[in-house]
């Protein structure tokens, strides 16, 4: 029997560590190279992973030596990382700069188109605005000056994508609602023209969703006016001068009467409880800024009571009368 010959298969060695490090590059093969490098590093650190407790000088020297060996494994890897980073950072900067130069004419041409598009769109928006405003005022009639187009307008109506016909349909519906309320406001039973003017102004300012809010506001306003009139009447009565007493003829002295006869003097006129001024009037509150269309109805306004030549004490007394009578507002001197 012939002697058996044992054949040993040749196994290729792993790539050299230095060769692996030098081959690191950011490309399609980077993932495989990093995996091989990690395996190689693990093998190099295998002899050092068991960190022993230092008990003497020999252990101390050995630990320092082992640490130096461990750091030596990292040094070439870190150097290659920095070199690759610089290489690709510089390349990226060059790439960005070159791409910017290449695309600059594209951006310029695009900007020219945008400027022309914006110019034409602006002209179209102006034309649509003129058309929509004209359509609104044609429908609004005498309500137009009281409720201008801007109170109901929406900027999106001017966009080409929205459509002029669609915008006009919305305007027609809104104007129909407003004209119905406007007719209702003008048809209410008012005490006088001033009250009607107040109601129209209130409706114009608030544009409530429900016509019933107008009637409620008029009723509250009428009550406030009545309270203010009562305040003025109370004040005028309190400050009215007393009538001049009728002067009686002095009695003729009695003849042969040596003693003078006492003549009764008229009682002094009572002091004006409010300190003197005779002119008082209630005037409407200061005008309020226009409210937005969708704003909640404004609370009922109070009244200003204006007194000419009033003293501080008189202002306090009149204010007390207002509070006592439940009248909202404030007092001021002219």
mmCIF file of C-alpha atoms in Angstrom, residues 11-297:
data_model
loop_
_atom_site.group_PDB
_atom_site.id
_atom_site.type_symbol
_atom_site.label_atom_id
_atom_site.label_comp_id
_atom_site.label_asym_id
_atom_site.label_seq_id
_atom_site.Cartn_x
_atom_site.Cartn_y
_atom_site.Cartn_z
ATOM 1 C CA UNK A 11 -5.166 29.421 2.070
ATOM 2 C CA UNK A 12 -4.672 33.019 0.921
ATOM 3 C CA UNK A 13 -3.683 35.411 3.655
ATOM 4 C CA UNK A 14 -5.782 38.416 4.623
ATOM 5 C CA UNK A 15 -4.825 41.665 2.975
ATOM 6 C CA UNK A 16 -2.014 43.507 4.664
ATOM 7 C CA UNK A 17 -3.215 46.050 7.250
ATOM 8 C CA UNK A 18 -1.285 48.929 5.717
ATOM 9 C CA UNK A 19 -2.616 48.058 2.273
ATOM 10 C CA UNK A 20 -6.182 48.034 3.580
ATOM 11 C CA UNK A 21 -5.776 51.441 5.222
ATOM 12 C CA UNK A 22 -4.201 52.969 2.119
ATOM 13 C CA UNK A 23 -7.050 51.657 -0.038
ATOM 14 C CA UNK A 24 -9.769 53.425 1.928
ATOM 15 C CA UNK A 25 -11.714 55.666 -0.448
ATOM 16 C CA UNK A 26 -15.303 56.864 -0.652
ATOM 17 C CA UNK A 27 -16.509 54.732 -3.554
ATOM 18 C CA UNK A 28 -18.695 51.730 -4.252
ATOM 19 C CA UNK A 29 -16.243 49.339 -2.540
ATOM 20 C CA UNK A 30 -15.942 51.342 0.683
ATOM 21 C CA UNK A 31 -18.363 49.165 2.660
ATOM 22 C CA UNK A 32 -16.415 45.972 1.936
ATOM 23 C CA UNK A 33 -13.101 47.613 2.738
ATOM 24 C CA UNK A 34 -14.403 48.917 6.064
ATOM 25 C CA UNK A 35 -15.635 45.450 7.005
ATOM 26 C CA UNK A 36 -12.213 43.946 6.255
ATOM 27 C CA UNK A 37 -10.486 46.736 8.166
ATOM 28 C CA UNK A 38 -12.678 46.133 11.222
ATOM 29 C CA UNK A 39 -11.803 42.440 11.198
ATOM 30 C CA UNK A 40 -8.127 43.260 10.894
ATOM 31 C CA UNK A 41 -8.269 45.754 13.763
ATOM 32 C CA UNK A 42 -10.035 43.219 15.994
ATOM 33 C CA UNK A 43 -7.221 40.757 15.344
ATOM 34 C CA UNK A 44 -4.575 43.346 16.187
ATOM 35 C CA UNK A 45 -6.317 44.208 19.462
ATOM 36 C CA UNK A 46 -6.885 40.607 20.505
ATOM 37 C CA UNK A 47 -3.693 40.515 22.576
ATOM 38 C CA UNK A 48 -4.569 43.684 24.437
ATOM 39 C CA UNK A 49 -8.273 43.387 25.277
ATOM 40 C CA UNK A 50 -7.607 41.907 28.722
ATOM 41 C CA UNK A 51 -6.600 44.997 30.692
ATOM 42 C CA UNK A 52 -4.981 43.810 33.936
ATOM 43 C CA UNK A 53 -4.988 45.589 37.282
ATOM 44 C CA UNK A 54 -1.682 47.419 37.865
ATOM 45 C CA UNK A 55 -0.037 46.206 41.064
ATOM 46 C CA UNK A 56 3.654 47.118 40.642
ATOM 47 C CA UNK A 57 6.114 49.078 38.537
ATOM 48 C CA UNK A 58 6.502 46.292 36.002
ATOM 49 C CA UNK A 59 2.749 46.218 35.460
ATOM 50 C CA UNK A 60 2.799 50.005 35.128
ATOM 51 C CA UNK A 61 5.498 49.935 32.436
ATOM 52 C CA UNK A 62 3.747 47.105 30.605
ATOM 53 C CA UNK A 63 0.425 48.990 30.629
ATOM 54 C CA UNK A 64 2.000 52.084 29.119
ATOM 55 C CA UNK A 65 3.662 49.967 26.450
ATOM 56 C CA UNK A 66 0.406 48.184 25.589
ATOM 57 C CA UNK A 67 -1.462 51.490 25.379
ATOM 58 C CA UNK A 68 1.122 52.824 22.942
ATOM 59 C CA UNK A 69 0.702 49.711 20.825
ATOM 60 C CA UNK A 70 -3.108 50.148 20.844
ATOM 61 C CA UNK A 71 -2.824 53.812 19.815
ATOM 62 C CA UNK A 72 -0.428 52.842 17.028
ATOM 63 C CA UNK A 73 -3.250 50.823 15.484
ATOM 64 C CA UNK A 74 -5.420 53.945 15.235
ATOM 65 C CA UNK A 75 -2.828 56.421 13.984
ATOM 66 C CA UNK A 76 -2.670 55.311 10.333
ATOM 67 C CA UNK A 77 -6.468 54.925 10.193
ATOM 68 C CA UNK A 78 -7.021 58.444 11.552
ATOM 69 C CA UNK A 79 -4.414 59.878 9.176
ATOM 70 C CA UNK A 80 -6.163 58.238 6.237
ATOM 71 C CA UNK A 81 -9.547 59.501 7.438
ATOM 72 C CA UNK A 82 -8.278 63.095 7.559
ATOM 73 C CA UNK A 83 -6.643 62.759 4.146
ATOM 74 C CA UNK A 84 -9.825 61.329 2.630
ATOM 75 C CA UNK A 85 -11.939 64.015 4.258
ATOM 76 C CA UNK A 86 -9.741 66.800 2.890
ATOM 77 C CA UNK A 87 -9.639 65.197 -0.534
ATOM 78 C CA UNK A 88 -13.387 64.838 -0.813
ATOM 79 C CA UNK A 89 -14.115 68.181 0.891
ATOM 80 C CA UNK A 90 -11.982 69.950 -1.670
ATOM 81 C CA UNK A 91 -13.586 67.906 -4.409
ATOM 82 C CA UNK A 92 -17.056 68.769 -3.121
ATOM 83 C CA UNK A 93 -16.227 72.492 -3.021
ATOM 84 C CA UNK A 94 -14.962 72.317 -6.584
ATOM 85 C CA UNK A 95 -18.049 70.360 -7.564
ATOM 86 C CA UNK A 96 -20.425 72.897 -5.989
ATOM 87 C CA UNK A 97 -18.606 75.836 -7.553
ATOM 88 C CA UNK A 98 -18.554 74.247 -10.995
ATOM 89 C CA UNK A 99 -22.199 73.227 -10.813
ATOM 90 C CA UNK A 100 -23.092 76.786 -9.748
ATOM 91 C CA UNK A 101 -21.314 78.191 -12.771
ATOM 92 C CA UNK A 102 -23.057 75.693 -15.023
ATOM 93 C CA UNK A 103 -26.551 76.397 -13.663
ATOM 94 C CA UNK A 104 -26.152 80.210 -13.452
ATOM 95 C CA UNK A 105 -27.474 80.753 -17.018
ATOM 96 C CA UNK A 106 -30.432 78.525 -16.163
ATOM 97 C CA UNK A 107 -31.301 80.636 -13.110
ATOM 98 C CA UNK A 108 -30.918 83.847 -15.084
ATOM 99 C CA UNK A 109 -33.234 82.660 -17.829
ATOM 100 C CA UNK A 110 -35.733 81.384 -15.263
ATOM 101 C CA UNK A 111 -35.726 84.773 -13.489
ATOM 102 C CA UNK A 112 -36.418 86.534 -16.782
ATOM 103 C CA UNK A 113 -39.414 84.288 -17.393
ATOM 104 C CA UNK A 114 -40.647 84.851 -13.813
ATOM 105 C CA UNK A 115 -40.410 88.631 -14.161
ATOM 106 C CA UNK A 116 -42.456 88.512 -17.361
ATOM 107 C CA UNK A 117 -44.984 86.121 -15.792
ATOM 108 C CA UNK A 118 -45.337 88.368 -12.712
ATOM 109 C CA UNK A 119 -45.788 91.452 -14.906
ATOM 110 C CA UNK A 120 -48.567 89.895 -16.939
ATOM 111 C CA UNK A 121 -50.224 88.333 -13.873
ATOM 112 C CA UNK A 122 -50.184 91.729 -12.132
ATOM 113 C CA UNK A 123 -51.927 93.316 -15.095
ATOM 114 C CA UNK A 124 -54.488 90.515 -15.121
ATOM 115 C CA UNK A 125 -55.116 90.933 -11.388
ATOM 116 C CA UNK A 126 -55.734 94.652 -11.887
ATOM 117 C CA UNK A 127 -58.135 93.895 -14.727
ATOM 118 C CA UNK A 128 -59.989 91.299 -12.647
ATOM 119 C CA UNK A 129 -60.160 93.704 -9.692
ATOM 120 C CA UNK A 130 -61.683 96.409 -11.882
ATOM 121 C CA UNK A 131 -64.202 93.951 -13.312
ATOM 122 C CA UNK A 132 -65.207 92.534 -9.915
ATOM 123 C CA UNK A 133 -65.526 95.968 -8.297
ATOM 124 C CA UNK A 134 -67.631 97.214 -11.185
ATOM 125 C CA UNK A 135 -69.852 94.141 -10.938
ATOM 126 C CA UNK A 136 -70.266 94.679 -7.189
ATOM 127 C CA UNK A 137 -71.218 98.361 -7.424
ATOM 128 C CA UNK A 138 -73.633 97.658 -10.291
ATOM 129 C CA UNK A 139 -75.477 95.230 -8.021
ATOM 130 C CA UNK A 140 -75.133 97.157 -4.729
ATOM 131 C CA UNK A 141 -76.773 100.385 -5.903
ATOM 132 C CA UNK A 142 -77.288 102.901 -3.081
ATOM 133 C CA UNK A 143 -75.776 100.427 -0.602
ATOM 134 C CA UNK A 144 -72.415 100.616 -2.405
ATOM 135 C CA UNK A 145 -71.119 103.865 -0.803
ATOM 136 C CA UNK A 146 -72.033 102.551 2.664
ATOM 137 C CA UNK A 147 -70.464 99.095 2.241
ATOM 138 C CA UNK A 148 -67.458 99.369 -0.112
ATOM 139 C CA UNK A 149 -66.269 96.396 -2.164
ATOM 140 C CA UNK A 150 -63.223 95.895 0.103
ATOM 141 C CA UNK A 151 -65.531 94.892 2.997
ATOM 142 C CA UNK A 152 -66.533 91.664 1.229
ATOM 143 C CA UNK A 153 -63.549 91.064 -1.100
ATOM 144 C CA UNK A 154 -61.231 88.065 -0.947
ATOM 145 C CA UNK A 155 -57.757 88.355 -2.502
ATOM 146 C CA UNK A 156 -57.929 84.827 -3.903
ATOM 147 C CA UNK A 157 -60.675 86.002 -6.295
ATOM 148 C CA UNK A 158 -57.936 87.739 -8.300
ATOM 149 C CA UNK A 159 -55.967 84.547 -8.931
ATOM 150 C CA UNK A 160 -56.175 83.187 -12.465
ATOM 151 C CA UNK A 161 -56.797 79.700 -11.073
ATOM 152 C CA UNK A 162 -59.892 80.872 -9.149
ATOM 153 C CA UNK A 163 -61.883 82.083 -12.125
ATOM 154 C CA UNK A 164 -63.619 85.403 -12.709
ATOM 155 C CA UNK A 165 -67.034 83.835 -13.261
ATOM 156 C CA UNK A 166 -66.827 81.960 -9.959
ATOM 157 C CA UNK A 167 -65.850 85.173 -8.142
ATOM 158 C CA UNK A 168 -68.773 87.078 -9.673
ATOM 159 C CA UNK A 169 -71.187 84.358 -8.570
ATOM 160 C CA UNK A 170 -69.943 84.669 -4.991
ATOM 161 C CA UNK A 171 -70.327 88.468 -5.151
ATOM 162 C CA UNK A 172 -73.887 88.141 -6.421
ATOM 163 C CA UNK A 173 -74.860 85.871 -3.515
ATOM 164 C CA UNK A 174 -73.224 88.130 -0.944
ATOM 165 C CA UNK A 175 -74.765 91.301 -2.353
ATOM 166 C CA UNK A 176 -78.193 89.629 -2.335
ATOM 167 C CA UNK A 177 -77.840 88.898 1.386
ATOM 168 C CA UNK A 178 -76.654 92.424 2.168
ATOM 169 C CA UNK A 179 -79.409 94.103 0.134
ATOM 170 C CA UNK A 180 -82.020 92.053 1.988
ATOM 171 C CA UNK A 181 -80.645 93.299 5.312
ATOM 172 C CA UNK A 182 -80.269 96.847 3.993
ATOM 173 C CA UNK A 183 -83.932 96.905 2.987
ATOM 174 C CA UNK A 184 -84.904 95.535 6.410
ATOM 175 C CA UNK A 185 -82.880 98.210 8.219
ATOM 176 C CA UNK A 186 -84.426 101.023 6.204
ATOM 177 C CA UNK A 187 -87.924 99.614 6.690
ATOM 178 C CA UNK A 188 -87.925 99.536 10.502
ATOM 179 C CA UNK A 189 -90.261 101.826 12.454
ATOM 180 C CA UNK A 190 -88.002 104.559 13.859
ATOM 181 C CA UNK A 191 -88.779 107.343 16.293
ATOM 182 C CA UNK A 192 -87.105 109.946 14.078
ATOM 183 C CA UNK A 193 -84.503 110.379 11.347
ATOM 184 C CA UNK A 194 -81.656 110.524 13.858
ATOM 185 C CA UNK A 195 -82.542 107.075 15.140
ATOM 186 C CA UNK A 196 -82.721 105.747 11.585
ATOM 187 C CA UNK A 197 -79.328 107.245 10.747
ATOM 188 C CA UNK A 198 -77.883 105.606 13.878
ATOM 189 C CA UNK A 199 -79.338 102.208 12.889
ATOM 190 C CA UNK A 200 -77.983 102.403 9.339
ATOM 191 C CA UNK A 201 -74.561 103.412 10.650
ATOM 192 C CA UNK A 202 -74.581 100.540 13.181
ATOM 193 C CA UNK A 203 -75.529 98.016 10.498
ATOM 194 C CA UNK A 204 -72.874 99.386 8.121
ATOM 195 C CA UNK A 205 -70.223 99.120 10.816
ATOM 196 C CA UNK A 206 -71.052 95.588 12.022
ATOM 197 C CA UNK A 207 -72.781 93.832 9.074
ATOM 198 C CA UNK A 208 -74.459 91.264 11.376
ATOM 199 C CA UNK A 209 -75.371 87.820 10.119
ATOM 200 C CA UNK A 210 -78.956 88.075 11.420
ATOM 201 C CA UNK A 211 -81.291 90.989 10.699
ATOM 202 C CA UNK A 212 -82.836 90.520 14.143
ATOM 203 C CA UNK A 213 -79.646 91.875 15.677
ATOM 204 C CA UNK A 214 -80.427 95.254 14.114
ATOM 205 C CA UNK A 215 -83.821 95.474 15.818
ATOM 206 C CA UNK A 216 -82.270 94.500 19.151
ATOM 207 C CA UNK A 217 -79.548 97.134 18.760
ATOM 208 C CA UNK A 218 -82.130 99.837 17.936
ATOM 209 C CA UNK A 219 -84.176 98.941 21.028
ATOM 210 C CA UNK A 220 -81.091 99.135 23.260
ATOM 211 C CA UNK A 221 -80.085 102.443 21.653
ATOM 212 C CA UNK A 222 -83.556 103.873 22.200
ATOM 213 C CA UNK A 223 -83.364 102.940 25.887
ATOM 214 C CA UNK A 224 -79.980 104.628 26.252
ATOM 215 C CA UNK A 225 -81.284 107.787 24.574
ATOM 216 C CA UNK A 226 -84.222 107.866 26.987
ATOM 217 C CA UNK A 227 -81.891 107.506 29.963
ATOM 218 C CA UNK A 228 -79.680 110.290 28.670
ATOM 219 C CA UNK A 229 -82.688 112.560 28.174
ATOM 220 C CA UNK A 230 -83.803 111.816 31.723
ATOM 221 C CA UNK A 231 -80.337 112.698 32.987
ATOM 222 C CA UNK A 232 -80.377 116.025 31.147
ATOM 223 C CA UNK A 233 -83.835 116.824 32.494
ATOM 224 C CA UNK A 234 -82.793 115.923 36.054
ATOM 225 C CA UNK A 235 -79.708 118.075 35.826
ATOM 226 C CA UNK A 236 -81.541 121.080 34.368
ATOM 227 C CA UNK A 237 -84.169 120.894 37.086
ATOM 228 C CA UNK A 238 -81.495 120.646 39.772
ATOM 229 C CA UNK A 239 -79.562 123.633 38.430
ATOM 230 C CA UNK A 240 -82.528 125.846 37.478
ATOM 231 C CA UNK A 241 -82.378 129.207 39.335
ATOM 232 C CA UNK A 242 -85.022 129.969 41.897
ATOM 233 C CA UNK A 243 -87.587 132.648 40.804
ATOM 234 C CA UNK A 244 -86.797 136.184 41.881
ATOM 235 C CA UNK A 245 -88.844 137.127 44.973
ATOM 236 C CA UNK A 246 -91.379 139.892 44.446
ATOM 237 C CA UNK A 247 -90.125 143.028 46.135
ATOM 238 C CA UNK A 248 -92.601 144.383 48.684
ATOM 239 C CA UNK A 249 -92.836 148.146 49.222
ATOM 240 C CA UNK A 250 -91.141 149.321 52.339
ATOM 241 C CA UNK A 251 -93.680 150.333 55.023
ATOM 242 C CA UNK A 252 -93.971 154.010 55.700
ATOM 243 C CA UNK A 253 -92.725 155.032 59.138
ATOM 244 C CA UNK A 254 -95.476 155.551 61.684
ATOM 245 C CA UNK A 255 -95.813 159.091 62.919
ATOM 246 C CA UNK A 256 -94.788 159.831 66.450
ATOM 247 C CA UNK A 257 -93.359 156.376 66.831
ATOM 248 C CA UNK A 258 -89.950 156.730 68.425
ATOM 249 C CA UNK A 259 -88.936 153.078 67.904
ATOM 250 C CA UNK A 260 -88.004 151.759 64.427
ATOM 251 C CA UNK A 261 -90.166 149.081 62.918
ATOM 252 C CA UNK A 262 -88.326 145.847 61.964
ATOM 253 C CA UNK A 263 -88.590 145.005 58.281
ATOM 254 C CA UNK A 264 -88.518 141.313 57.305
ATOM 255 C CA UNK A 265 -85.656 140.496 54.963
ATOM 256 C CA UNK A 266 -86.264 137.965 52.161
ATOM 257 C CA UNK A 267 -84.702 134.577 52.755
ATOM 258 C CA UNK A 268 -81.381 134.095 50.917
ATOM 259 C CA UNK A 269 -81.552 132.203 47.624
ATOM 260 C CA UNK A 270 -80.581 128.546 48.145
ATOM 261 C CA UNK A 271 -77.139 127.635 46.907
ATOM 262 C CA UNK A 272 -76.926 125.879 43.544
ATOM 263 C CA UNK A 273 -76.409 122.220 44.477
ATOM 264 C CA UNK A 274 -74.143 121.690 41.452
ATOM 265 C CA UNK A 275 -71.895 124.696 41.887
ATOM 266 C CA UNK A 276 -73.042 127.101 39.177
ATOM 267 C CA UNK A 277 -72.978 125.861 35.527
ATOM 268 C CA UNK A 278 -76.321 125.959 33.758
ATOM 269 C CA UNK A 279 -75.435 124.272 30.470
ATOM 270 C CA UNK A 280 -75.425 120.480 30.174
ATOM 271 C CA UNK A 281 -75.982 118.241 27.194
ATOM 272 C CA UNK A 282 -75.615 114.565 26.294
ATOM 273 C CA UNK A 283 -73.716 113.925 23.109
ATOM 274 C CA UNK A 284 -73.027 110.677 21.211
ATOM 275 C CA UNK A 285 -69.972 108.650 22.055
ATOM 276 C CA UNK A 286 -66.767 109.127 20.158
ATOM 277 C CA UNK A 287 -66.845 107.299 16.803
ATOM 278 C CA UNK A 288 -65.606 103.753 16.853
ATOM 279 C CA UNK A 289 -63.260 102.266 14.214
ATOM 280 C CA UNK A 290 -64.855 100.164 11.490
ATOM 281 C CA UNK A 291 -65.258 96.564 12.516
ATOM 282 C CA UNK A 292 -64.392 93.624 10.314
ATOM 283 C CA UNK A 293 -67.219 91.924 8.439
ATOM 284 C CA UNK A 294 -67.036 88.807 10.543
ATOM 285 C CA UNK A 295 -66.529 90.631 13.855
ATOM 286 C CA UNK A 296 -69.037 90.114 16.643
ATOM 287 C CA UNK A 297 -71.562 92.972 17.131
#
